[in-house]
Coordinates of C-alpha atoms in Angstrom, one line a residue:
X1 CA 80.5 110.1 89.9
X2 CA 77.8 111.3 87.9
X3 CA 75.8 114.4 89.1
X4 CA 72.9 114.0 91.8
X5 CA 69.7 114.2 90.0
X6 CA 67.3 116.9 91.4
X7 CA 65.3 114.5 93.8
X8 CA 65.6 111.0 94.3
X9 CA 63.7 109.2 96.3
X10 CA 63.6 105.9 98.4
X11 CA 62.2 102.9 96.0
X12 CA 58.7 101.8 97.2
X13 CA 58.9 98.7 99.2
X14 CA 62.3 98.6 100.4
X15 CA 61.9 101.2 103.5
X16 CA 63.5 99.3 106.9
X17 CA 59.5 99.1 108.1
X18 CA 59.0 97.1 105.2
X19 CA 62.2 94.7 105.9
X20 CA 60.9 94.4 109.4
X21 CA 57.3 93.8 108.9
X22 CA 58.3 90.9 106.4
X23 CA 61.1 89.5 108.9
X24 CA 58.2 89.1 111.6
X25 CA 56.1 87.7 109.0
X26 CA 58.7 85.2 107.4
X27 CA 60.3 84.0 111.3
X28 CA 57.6 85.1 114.2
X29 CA 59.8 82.6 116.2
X30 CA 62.5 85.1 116.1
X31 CA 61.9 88.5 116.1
X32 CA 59.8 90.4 118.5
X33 CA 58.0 94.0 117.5
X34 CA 61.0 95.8 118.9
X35 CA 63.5 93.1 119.1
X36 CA 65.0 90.0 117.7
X37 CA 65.7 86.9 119.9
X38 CA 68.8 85.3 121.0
X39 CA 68.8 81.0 119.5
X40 CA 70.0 78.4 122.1
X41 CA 69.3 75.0 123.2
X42 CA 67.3 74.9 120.3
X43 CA 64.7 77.4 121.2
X44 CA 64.4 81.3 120.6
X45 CA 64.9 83.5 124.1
X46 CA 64.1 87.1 125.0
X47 CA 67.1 87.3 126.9
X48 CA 69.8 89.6 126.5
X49 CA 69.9 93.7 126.7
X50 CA 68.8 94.5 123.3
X51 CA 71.1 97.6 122.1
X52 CA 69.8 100.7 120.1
X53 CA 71.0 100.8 116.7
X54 CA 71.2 103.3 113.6
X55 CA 71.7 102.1 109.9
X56 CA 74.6 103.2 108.6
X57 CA 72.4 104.3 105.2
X58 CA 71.1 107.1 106.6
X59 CA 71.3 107.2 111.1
X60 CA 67.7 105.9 110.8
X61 CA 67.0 103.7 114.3
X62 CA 67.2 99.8 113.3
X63 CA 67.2 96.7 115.7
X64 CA 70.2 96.4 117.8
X65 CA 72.0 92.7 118.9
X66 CA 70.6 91.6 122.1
X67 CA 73.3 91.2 124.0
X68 CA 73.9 88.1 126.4
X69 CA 76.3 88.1 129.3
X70 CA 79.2 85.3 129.8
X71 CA 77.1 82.7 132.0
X72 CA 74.2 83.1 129.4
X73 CA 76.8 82.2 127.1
X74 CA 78.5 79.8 128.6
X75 CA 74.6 77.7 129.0
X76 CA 74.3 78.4 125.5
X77 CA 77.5 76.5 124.9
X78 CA 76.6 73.8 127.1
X79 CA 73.6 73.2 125.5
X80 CA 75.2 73.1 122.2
X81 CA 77.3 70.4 123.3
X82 CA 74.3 68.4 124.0
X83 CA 73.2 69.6 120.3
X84 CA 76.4 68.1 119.1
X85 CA 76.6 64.7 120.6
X86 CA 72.9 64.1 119.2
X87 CA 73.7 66.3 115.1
X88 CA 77.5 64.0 114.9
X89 CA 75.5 60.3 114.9
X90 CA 72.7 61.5 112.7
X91 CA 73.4 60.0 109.2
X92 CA 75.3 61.6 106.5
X93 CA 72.2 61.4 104.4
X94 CA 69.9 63.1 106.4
X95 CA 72.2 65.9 107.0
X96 CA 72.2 66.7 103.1
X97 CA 68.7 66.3 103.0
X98 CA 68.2 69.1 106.1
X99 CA 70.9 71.1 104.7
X100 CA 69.5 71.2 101.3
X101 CA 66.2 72.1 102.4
X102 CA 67.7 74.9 104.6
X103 CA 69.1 76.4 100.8
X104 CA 66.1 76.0 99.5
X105 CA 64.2 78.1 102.0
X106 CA 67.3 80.6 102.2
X107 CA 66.8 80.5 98.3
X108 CA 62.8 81.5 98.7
X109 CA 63.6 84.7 101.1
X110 CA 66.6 85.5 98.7
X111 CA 65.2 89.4 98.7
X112 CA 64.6 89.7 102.0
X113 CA 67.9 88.6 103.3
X114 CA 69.5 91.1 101.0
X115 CA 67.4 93.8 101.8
X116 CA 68.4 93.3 105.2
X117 CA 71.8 93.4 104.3
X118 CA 71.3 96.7 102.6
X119 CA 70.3 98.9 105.8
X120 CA 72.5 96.9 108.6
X121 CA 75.6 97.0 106.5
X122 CA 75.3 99.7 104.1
X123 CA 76.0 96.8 101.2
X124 CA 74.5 98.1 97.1
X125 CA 71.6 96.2 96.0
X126 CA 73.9 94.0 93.6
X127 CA 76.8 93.0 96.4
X128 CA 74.1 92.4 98.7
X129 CA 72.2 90.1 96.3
X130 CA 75.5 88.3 95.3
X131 CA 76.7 88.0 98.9
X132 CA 73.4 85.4 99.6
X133 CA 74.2 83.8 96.2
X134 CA 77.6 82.9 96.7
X135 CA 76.4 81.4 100.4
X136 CA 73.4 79.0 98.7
X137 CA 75.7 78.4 95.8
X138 CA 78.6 77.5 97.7
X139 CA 77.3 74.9 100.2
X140 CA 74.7 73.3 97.2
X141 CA 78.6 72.7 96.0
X142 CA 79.4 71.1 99.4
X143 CA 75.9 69.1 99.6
X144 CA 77.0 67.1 96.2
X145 CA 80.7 67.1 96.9
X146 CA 80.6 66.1 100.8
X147 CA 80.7 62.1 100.7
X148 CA 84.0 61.9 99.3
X149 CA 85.7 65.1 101.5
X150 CA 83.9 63.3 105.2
X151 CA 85.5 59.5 103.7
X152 CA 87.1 58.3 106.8
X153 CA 86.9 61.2 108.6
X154 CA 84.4 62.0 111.8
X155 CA 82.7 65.3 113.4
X156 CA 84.9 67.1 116.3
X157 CA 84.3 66.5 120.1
X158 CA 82.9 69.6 120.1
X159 CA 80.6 71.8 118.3
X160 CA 82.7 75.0 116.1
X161 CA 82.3 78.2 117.3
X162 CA 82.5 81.2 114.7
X163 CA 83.1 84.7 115.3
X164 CA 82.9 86.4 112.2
X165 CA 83.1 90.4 110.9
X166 CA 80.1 92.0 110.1
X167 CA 80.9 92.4 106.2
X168 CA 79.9 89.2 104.8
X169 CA 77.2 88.1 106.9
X170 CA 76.1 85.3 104.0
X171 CA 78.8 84.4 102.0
X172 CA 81.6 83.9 104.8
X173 CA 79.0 83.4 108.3
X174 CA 76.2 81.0 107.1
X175 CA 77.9 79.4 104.4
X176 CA 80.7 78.4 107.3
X177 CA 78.1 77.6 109.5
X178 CA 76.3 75.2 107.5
X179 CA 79.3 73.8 106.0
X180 CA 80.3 72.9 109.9
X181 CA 76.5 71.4 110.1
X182 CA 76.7 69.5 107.2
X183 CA 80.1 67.5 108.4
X184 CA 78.2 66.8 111.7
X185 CA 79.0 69.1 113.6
X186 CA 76.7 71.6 115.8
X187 CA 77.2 75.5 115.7
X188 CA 77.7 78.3 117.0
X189 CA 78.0 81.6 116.1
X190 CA 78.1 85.2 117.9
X191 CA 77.0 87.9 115.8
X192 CA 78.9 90.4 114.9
X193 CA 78.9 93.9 117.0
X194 CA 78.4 96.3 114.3
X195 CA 75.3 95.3 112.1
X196 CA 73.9 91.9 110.7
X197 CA 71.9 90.7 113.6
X198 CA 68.2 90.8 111.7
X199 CA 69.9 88.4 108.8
X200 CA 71.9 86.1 110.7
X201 CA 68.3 85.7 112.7
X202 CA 66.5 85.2 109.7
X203 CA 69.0 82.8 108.1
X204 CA 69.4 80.8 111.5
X205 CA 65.4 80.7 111.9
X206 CA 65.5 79.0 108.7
X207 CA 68.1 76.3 109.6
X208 CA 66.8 75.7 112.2
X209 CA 62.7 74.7 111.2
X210 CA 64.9 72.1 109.2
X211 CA 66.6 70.6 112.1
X212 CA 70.1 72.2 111.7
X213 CA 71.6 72.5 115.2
X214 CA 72.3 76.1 115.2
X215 CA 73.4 78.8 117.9
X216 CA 73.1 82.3 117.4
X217 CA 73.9 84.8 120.5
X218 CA 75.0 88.3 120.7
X219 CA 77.2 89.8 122.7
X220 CA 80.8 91.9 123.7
X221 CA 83.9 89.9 122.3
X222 CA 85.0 90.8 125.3
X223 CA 82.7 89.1 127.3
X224 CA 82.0 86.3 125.7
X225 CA 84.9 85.2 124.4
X226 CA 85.6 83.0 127.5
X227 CA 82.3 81.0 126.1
X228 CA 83.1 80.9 123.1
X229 CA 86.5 80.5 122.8
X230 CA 87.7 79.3 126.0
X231 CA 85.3 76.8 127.1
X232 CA 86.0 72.6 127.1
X233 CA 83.0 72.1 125.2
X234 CA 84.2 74.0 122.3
X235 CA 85.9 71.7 119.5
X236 CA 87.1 74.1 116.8
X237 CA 87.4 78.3 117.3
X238 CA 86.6 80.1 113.5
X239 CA 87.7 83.7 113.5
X240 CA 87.4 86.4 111.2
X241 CA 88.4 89.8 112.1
X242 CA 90.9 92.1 113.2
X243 CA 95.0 91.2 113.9
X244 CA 94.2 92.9 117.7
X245 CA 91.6 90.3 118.5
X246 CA 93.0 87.6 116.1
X247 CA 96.3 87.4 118.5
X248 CA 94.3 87.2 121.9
X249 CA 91.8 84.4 120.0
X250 CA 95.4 82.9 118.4
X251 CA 97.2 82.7 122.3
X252 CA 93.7 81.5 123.8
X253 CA 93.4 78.2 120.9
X254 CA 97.5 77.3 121.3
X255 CA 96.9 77.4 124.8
X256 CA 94.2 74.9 124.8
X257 CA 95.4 73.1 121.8
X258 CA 91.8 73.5 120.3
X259 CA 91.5 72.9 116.2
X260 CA 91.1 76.8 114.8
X261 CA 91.1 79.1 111.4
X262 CA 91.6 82.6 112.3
X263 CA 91.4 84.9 109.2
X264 CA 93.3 88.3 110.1
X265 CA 93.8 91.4 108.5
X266 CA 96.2 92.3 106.0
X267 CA 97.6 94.9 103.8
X268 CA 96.9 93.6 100.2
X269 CA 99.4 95.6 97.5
X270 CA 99.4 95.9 93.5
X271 CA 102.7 96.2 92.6
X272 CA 103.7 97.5 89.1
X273 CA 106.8 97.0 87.2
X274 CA 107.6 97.0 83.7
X275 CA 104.1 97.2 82.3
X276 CA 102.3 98.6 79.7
X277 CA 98.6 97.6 79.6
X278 CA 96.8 100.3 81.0
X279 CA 94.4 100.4 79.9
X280 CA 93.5 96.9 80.9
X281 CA 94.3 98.6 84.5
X282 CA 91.8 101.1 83.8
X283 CA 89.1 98.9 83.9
X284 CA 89.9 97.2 86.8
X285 CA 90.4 100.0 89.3
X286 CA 86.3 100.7 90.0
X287 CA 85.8 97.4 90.6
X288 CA 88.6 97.4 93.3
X289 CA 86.0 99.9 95.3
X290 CA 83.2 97.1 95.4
X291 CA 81.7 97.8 98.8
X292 CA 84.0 100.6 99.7
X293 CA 87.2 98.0 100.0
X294 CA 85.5 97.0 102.8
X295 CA 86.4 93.5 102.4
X296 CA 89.7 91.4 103.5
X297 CA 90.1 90.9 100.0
X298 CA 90.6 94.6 99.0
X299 CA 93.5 96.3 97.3
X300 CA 94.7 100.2 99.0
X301 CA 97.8 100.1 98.3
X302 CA 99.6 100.5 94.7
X303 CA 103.2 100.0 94.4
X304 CA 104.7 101.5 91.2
X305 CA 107.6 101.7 89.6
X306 CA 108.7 105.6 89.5
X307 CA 109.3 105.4 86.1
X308 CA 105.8 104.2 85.2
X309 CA 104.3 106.7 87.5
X310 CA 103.0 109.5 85.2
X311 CA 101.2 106.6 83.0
X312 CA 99.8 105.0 85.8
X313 CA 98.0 108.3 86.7
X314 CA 96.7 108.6 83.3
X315 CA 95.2 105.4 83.8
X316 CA 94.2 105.6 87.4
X317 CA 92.4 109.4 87.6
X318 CA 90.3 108.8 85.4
X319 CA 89.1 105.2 86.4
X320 CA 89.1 106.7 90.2
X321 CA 86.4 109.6 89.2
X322 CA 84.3 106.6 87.4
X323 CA 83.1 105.3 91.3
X324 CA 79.5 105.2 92.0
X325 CA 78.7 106.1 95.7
X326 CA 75.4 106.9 97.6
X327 CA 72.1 105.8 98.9
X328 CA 71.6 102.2 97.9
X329 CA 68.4 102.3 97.6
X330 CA 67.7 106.1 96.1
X331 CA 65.7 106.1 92.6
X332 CA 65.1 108.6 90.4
X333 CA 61.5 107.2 89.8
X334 CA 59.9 104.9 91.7
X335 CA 59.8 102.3 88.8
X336 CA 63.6 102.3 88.3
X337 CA 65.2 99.4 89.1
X338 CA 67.7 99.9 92.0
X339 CA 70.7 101.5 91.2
X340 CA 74.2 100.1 90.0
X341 CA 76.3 101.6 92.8
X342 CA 80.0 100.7 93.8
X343 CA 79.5 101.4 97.2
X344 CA 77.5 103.0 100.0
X345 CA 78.2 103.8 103.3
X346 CA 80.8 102.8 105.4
X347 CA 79.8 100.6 108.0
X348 CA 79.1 103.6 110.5
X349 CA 80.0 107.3 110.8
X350 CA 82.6 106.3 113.7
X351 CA 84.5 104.5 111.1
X352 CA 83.9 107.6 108.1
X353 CA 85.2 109.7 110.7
X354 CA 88.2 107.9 111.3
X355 CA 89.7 107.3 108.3
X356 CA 89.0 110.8 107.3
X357 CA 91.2 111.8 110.6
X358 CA 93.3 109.5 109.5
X359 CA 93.8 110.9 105.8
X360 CA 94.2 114.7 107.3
X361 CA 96.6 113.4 109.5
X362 CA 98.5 111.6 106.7
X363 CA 98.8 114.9 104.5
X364 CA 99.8 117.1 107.5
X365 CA 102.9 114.6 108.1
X366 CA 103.7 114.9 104.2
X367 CA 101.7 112.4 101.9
X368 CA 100.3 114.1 98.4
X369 CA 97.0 114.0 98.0
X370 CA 96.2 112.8 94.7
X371 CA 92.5 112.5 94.2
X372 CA 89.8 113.7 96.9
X373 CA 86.4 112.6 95.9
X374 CA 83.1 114.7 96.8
X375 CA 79.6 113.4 98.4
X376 CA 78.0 116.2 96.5
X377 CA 79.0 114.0 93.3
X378 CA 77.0 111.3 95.3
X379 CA 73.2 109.7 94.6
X380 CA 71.3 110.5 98.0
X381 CA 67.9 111.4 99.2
X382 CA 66.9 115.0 100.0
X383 CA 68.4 116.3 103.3
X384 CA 69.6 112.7 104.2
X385 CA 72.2 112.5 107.1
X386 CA 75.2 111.5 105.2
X387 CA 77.4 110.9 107.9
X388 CA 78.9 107.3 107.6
X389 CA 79.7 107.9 104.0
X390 CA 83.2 108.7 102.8
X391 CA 84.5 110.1 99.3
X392 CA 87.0 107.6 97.6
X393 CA 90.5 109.3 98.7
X394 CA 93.9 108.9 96.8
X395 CA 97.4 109.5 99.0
X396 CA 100.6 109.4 97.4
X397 CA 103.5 108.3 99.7
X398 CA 101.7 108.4 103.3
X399 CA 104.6 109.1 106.0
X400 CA 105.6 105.8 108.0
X401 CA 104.2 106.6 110.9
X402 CA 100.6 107.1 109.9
X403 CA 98.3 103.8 110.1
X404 CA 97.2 104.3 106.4
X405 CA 101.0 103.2 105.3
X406 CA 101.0 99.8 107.3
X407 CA 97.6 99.0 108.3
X408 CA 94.6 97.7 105.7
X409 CA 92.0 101.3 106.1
X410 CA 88.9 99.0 105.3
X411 CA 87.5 102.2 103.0
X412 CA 87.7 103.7 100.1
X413 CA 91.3 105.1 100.6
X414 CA 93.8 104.2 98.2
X415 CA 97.8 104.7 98.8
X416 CA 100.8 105.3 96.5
X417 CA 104.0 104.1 97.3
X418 CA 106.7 105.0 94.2
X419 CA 109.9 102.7 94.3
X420 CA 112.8 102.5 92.0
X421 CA 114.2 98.9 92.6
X422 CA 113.4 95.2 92.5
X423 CA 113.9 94.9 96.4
X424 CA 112.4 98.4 97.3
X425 CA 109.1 96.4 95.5
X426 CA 109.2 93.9 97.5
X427 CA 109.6 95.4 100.9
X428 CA 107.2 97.9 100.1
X429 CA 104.6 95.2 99.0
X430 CA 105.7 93.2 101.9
X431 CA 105.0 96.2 104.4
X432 CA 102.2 94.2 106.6
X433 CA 104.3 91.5 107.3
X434 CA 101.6 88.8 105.3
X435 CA 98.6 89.3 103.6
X436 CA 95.3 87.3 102.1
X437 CA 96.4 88.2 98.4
X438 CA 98.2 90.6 96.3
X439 CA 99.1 91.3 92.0
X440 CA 101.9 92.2 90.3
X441 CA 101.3 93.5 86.5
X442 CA 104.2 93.3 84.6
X443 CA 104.7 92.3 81.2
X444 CA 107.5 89.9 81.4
X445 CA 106.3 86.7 82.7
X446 CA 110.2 85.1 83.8
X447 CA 110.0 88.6 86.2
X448 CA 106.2 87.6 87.4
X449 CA 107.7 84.6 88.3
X450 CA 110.8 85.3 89.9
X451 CA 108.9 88.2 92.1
X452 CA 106.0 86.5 93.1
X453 CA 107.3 83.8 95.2
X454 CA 109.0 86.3 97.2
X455 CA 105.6 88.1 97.9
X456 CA 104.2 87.1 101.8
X457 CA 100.1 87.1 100.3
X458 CA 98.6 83.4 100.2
X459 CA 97.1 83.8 96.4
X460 CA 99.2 86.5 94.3
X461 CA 97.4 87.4 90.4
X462 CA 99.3 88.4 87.4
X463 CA 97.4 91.4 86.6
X464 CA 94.1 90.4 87.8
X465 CA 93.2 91.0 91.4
X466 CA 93.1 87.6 93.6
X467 CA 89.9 87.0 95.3
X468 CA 88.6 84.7 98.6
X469 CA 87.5 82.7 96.1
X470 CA 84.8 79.4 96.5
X471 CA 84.4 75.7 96.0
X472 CA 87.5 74.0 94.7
X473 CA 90.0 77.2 95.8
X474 CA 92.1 77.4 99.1
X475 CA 92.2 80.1 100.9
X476 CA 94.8 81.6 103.6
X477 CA 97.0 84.0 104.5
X478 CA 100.8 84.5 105.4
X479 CA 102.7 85.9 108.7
X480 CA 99.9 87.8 110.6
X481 CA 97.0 87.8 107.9
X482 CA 96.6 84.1 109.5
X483 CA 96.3 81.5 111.9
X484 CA 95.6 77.7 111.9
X485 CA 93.7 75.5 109.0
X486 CA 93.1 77.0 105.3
X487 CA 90.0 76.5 104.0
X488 CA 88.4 76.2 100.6
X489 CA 87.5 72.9 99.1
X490 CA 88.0 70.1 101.4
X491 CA 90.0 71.8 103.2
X492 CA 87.3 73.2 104.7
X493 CA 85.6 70.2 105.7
X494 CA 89.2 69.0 106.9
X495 CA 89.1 71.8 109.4
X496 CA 85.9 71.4 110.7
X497 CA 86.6 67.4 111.5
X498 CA 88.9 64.5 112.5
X499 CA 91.0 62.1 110.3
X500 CA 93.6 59.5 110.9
X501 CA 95.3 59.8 114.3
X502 CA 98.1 62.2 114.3
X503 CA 96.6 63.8 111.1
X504 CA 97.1 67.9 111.1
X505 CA 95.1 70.1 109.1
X506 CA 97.3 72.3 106.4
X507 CA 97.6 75.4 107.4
X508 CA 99.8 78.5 108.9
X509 CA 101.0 76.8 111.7
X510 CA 104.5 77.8 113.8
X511 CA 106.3 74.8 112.3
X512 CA 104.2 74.1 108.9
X513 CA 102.8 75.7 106.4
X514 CA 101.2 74.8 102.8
X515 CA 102.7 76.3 100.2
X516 CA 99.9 76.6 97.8

């Protein structure tokens, strides 16, 4: 990281105020002085306990979710039935035509969304910025595509609920959502507790002045997952989260025998064996801490062959001290553009304070700290309250029975695991028992392919990391990374609807799976 400069300061214009003031401005029908609204029955409601909040930029006081109880819910849910019944008959043309219009308005408050990202997520100008991209890029993809993925197919009973982690608000929330519109099928979604209410208002504002039937509530998993998960009305559950919640969500949808895609977590590995081009490596390893690896798509854990250790530290160290952390939107002059970071915060201090915990904890039962990262090294405003942010941390063999060697740390905290066999790869690559993707660099393509097969992620790159990916690509996960349909493509809109009688969606089901 390079040195903090003497003084930065916040760039004019992008102060929370000023995100605020311009959210009221661009959606009065959702957001209140002090408050945003919840979205049901097709009308904005002040109901709800509205919750204090903090960003996690700098513990400044934001707008909280206003939380609904379960029988609010459960109205909501009702009335989005009635939503649904009226969206599924409404022609195929017109539904383009509203969902197109609902990109192009996303498209004209492109800034603002982002901005919003920036201080209720902690995301860097550029990931922020890309993260609304990739959502108006990907469903314009969907609007040209859709008549031949919806040929002799029809909308669900039901409209599809979505419970989504806070981390992609844009690119994996709305773009689902209207995806799910744009088949026929009314929406719902609950946003997520730990930041991204303002622009999941703004972006469901939005859809809805174009006549997309969207919910938005807030609210405790806890208490409204008997609404949204559990109720008749419901026709499809989408989940994306945690393997804790996944599994209670996963037993609830068999139970019921309701349609679902439940994205879990998953330790994604790099294994190394037999390879020489590091400095290709090199320059891959910063961009692995886009957003802090706080993404299911992230890479902590390295696998290496012991051999190959002392050159992949060469490569790695180096590469490792290149990360850009800190305020995302400190300047050094207030004509600067914002700056190219690889990460800000982490979502909140709770979660900075736990995986520190958890990487003193780690060391004290053994593992070899390798790299330790500083904040002063950081870009942040005078005197600002640093306390969600977290140093990018290497660990060389963490002990078994610390969460960091078989859980995915959502930060910036990289592991080490040295092996000396084919099958000690594996297992060690293997150690989360499935995962969303994974690499192996090696320079012998006949080992590439003998290895990867035998690697539980759904997508596995030679060399390059493996990504959610858009469009065309399928997306999914083995073992417990995973439940129900895979997505990407038409497989997407296959999830979200109904085909020939007896027709099952591909996906990581008990007794089938695609093998992609």
């Amino acid at each position: 990281m390079a040195p903090t400069p003497a003084r930065l300061t916040l760039k004019p214009g992008t102060a929370w105020q000023d995100a605020w003031r311009r959210s009221l401005a661009a959606a009065p029908e959702a957001f209140r002085s002090d408050r945003v609204l919840n979205l049901w029955a097709g009308r904005w409601h002040a109901d709800g306990r509205a919750l204090a909040a903090t960003s996690p930029l700098d513990a400044s006081p934001i707008v909280g979710p206003p939380r609904l109880d379960g029988p609010a819910a459960q109205q909501a849910v009702r009335a989005a039935l009635d939503q649904h019944r009226a969206w599924r008959h409404v022609p195929l043309a017109e539904r383009r035509a509203r969902v197109g219009a609902t990109l192009d308005a996303l498209t004209g408050h492109r800034e603002l969304l982002a901005l919003l990202l920036v201080w209720e997520i902690g995301k860097p100008w550029r990931l922020a910025t890309a993260d609304v991209d990739r959502a108006i890029d990907g469903v314009r993809w969907y609007v040209e595509n859709i008549d031949v993925m919806l040929a002799g197919r029809t909308p669900l009973p039901g409209p599809v609920s979505n419970i989504a982690s806070w981390n992609y608000p844009m690119s994996v929330l709305v773009h689902a959502m209207l995806v799910q519109a744009l088949a026929g099928n009314a929406v719902i979604a609950k946003t997520p507790t730990d930041g991204g209410v303002a622009c999941l208002t703004l972006a469901s504002a939005l859809a809805v002045r174009e006549g997309i039937p969207v919910t938005l509530v807030s609210g405790s998993g806890g208490e409204l997952s008997e609404a949204l998960v559990r109720s008749p009305e419901i026709g499809c559950v989408s989940f994306v989260g945690g393997r804790d919640t996944g599994a209670r969500i996963a037993t609830a949808v068999a139970d019921l025998g309701k349609p679902h895609i439940l994205e879990q977590e998953g330790l994604n590995t790099w294994g190394i064996w037999n390879f020489t081009d590091w400095v290709g490596l090199a320059g891959v390893i910063p961009k692995l801490f886009d957003y802090g690896k706080q993404r299911c798509t992230a890479y902590p854990r390295f696998v290496v062959q012991r051999t190959l250790f002392d050159q992949f530290l060469a490569a790695y160290l180096p590469a490792v001290r290149s990360v850009r952390a800190g305020h995302p939107l400190a300047v050094d002059d207030p004509q600067d553009p914002l700056p190219e970071l690889d990460f800000g915060p982490l979502i909140n201090a709770a979660k900075a304070k736990e995986l520190s915990d958890q990487v003193a904890e780690a060391v004290d039962r053994g593992a070899v700290p390798l790299h330790r990262g500083s904040l002063s090294d950081g870009r942040f405003l005078p005197g600002q309250d640093t306390s969600a942010y977290l140093a990018p941390v290497t660990l060389l063999n963490p002990p078994p029975s610390s969460p960091l060697f078989h859980a995915e740390p959502f930060g910036p905290v990289d592991t080490i695991v040295l092996v000396d066999t084919e099958a000690e790869l594996l297992a060690a690559m293997n150690a989360s028992n499935g995962a969303l993707v994974a690499t192996l660099s090696t320079d012998d393509p006949d080992t590439f392919d003998r290895l990867a097969p035998q690697i539980r992620a759904f997508k596995v790159g030679r060399g390059k990391p493996r990504s959610r990916g858009d469009r065309e690509e399928l997306f999914g996960g083995y073992g417990a990374s995973w439940r129900g349909a895979f997505v990407g493509g038409d497989l997407l809109v296959r999830a979200v609807t109904e085909g020939p009688a007896g027709e099952r969606a591909p996906g990581n089901f008990p007794d089938y799976r695609l093998i992609p």
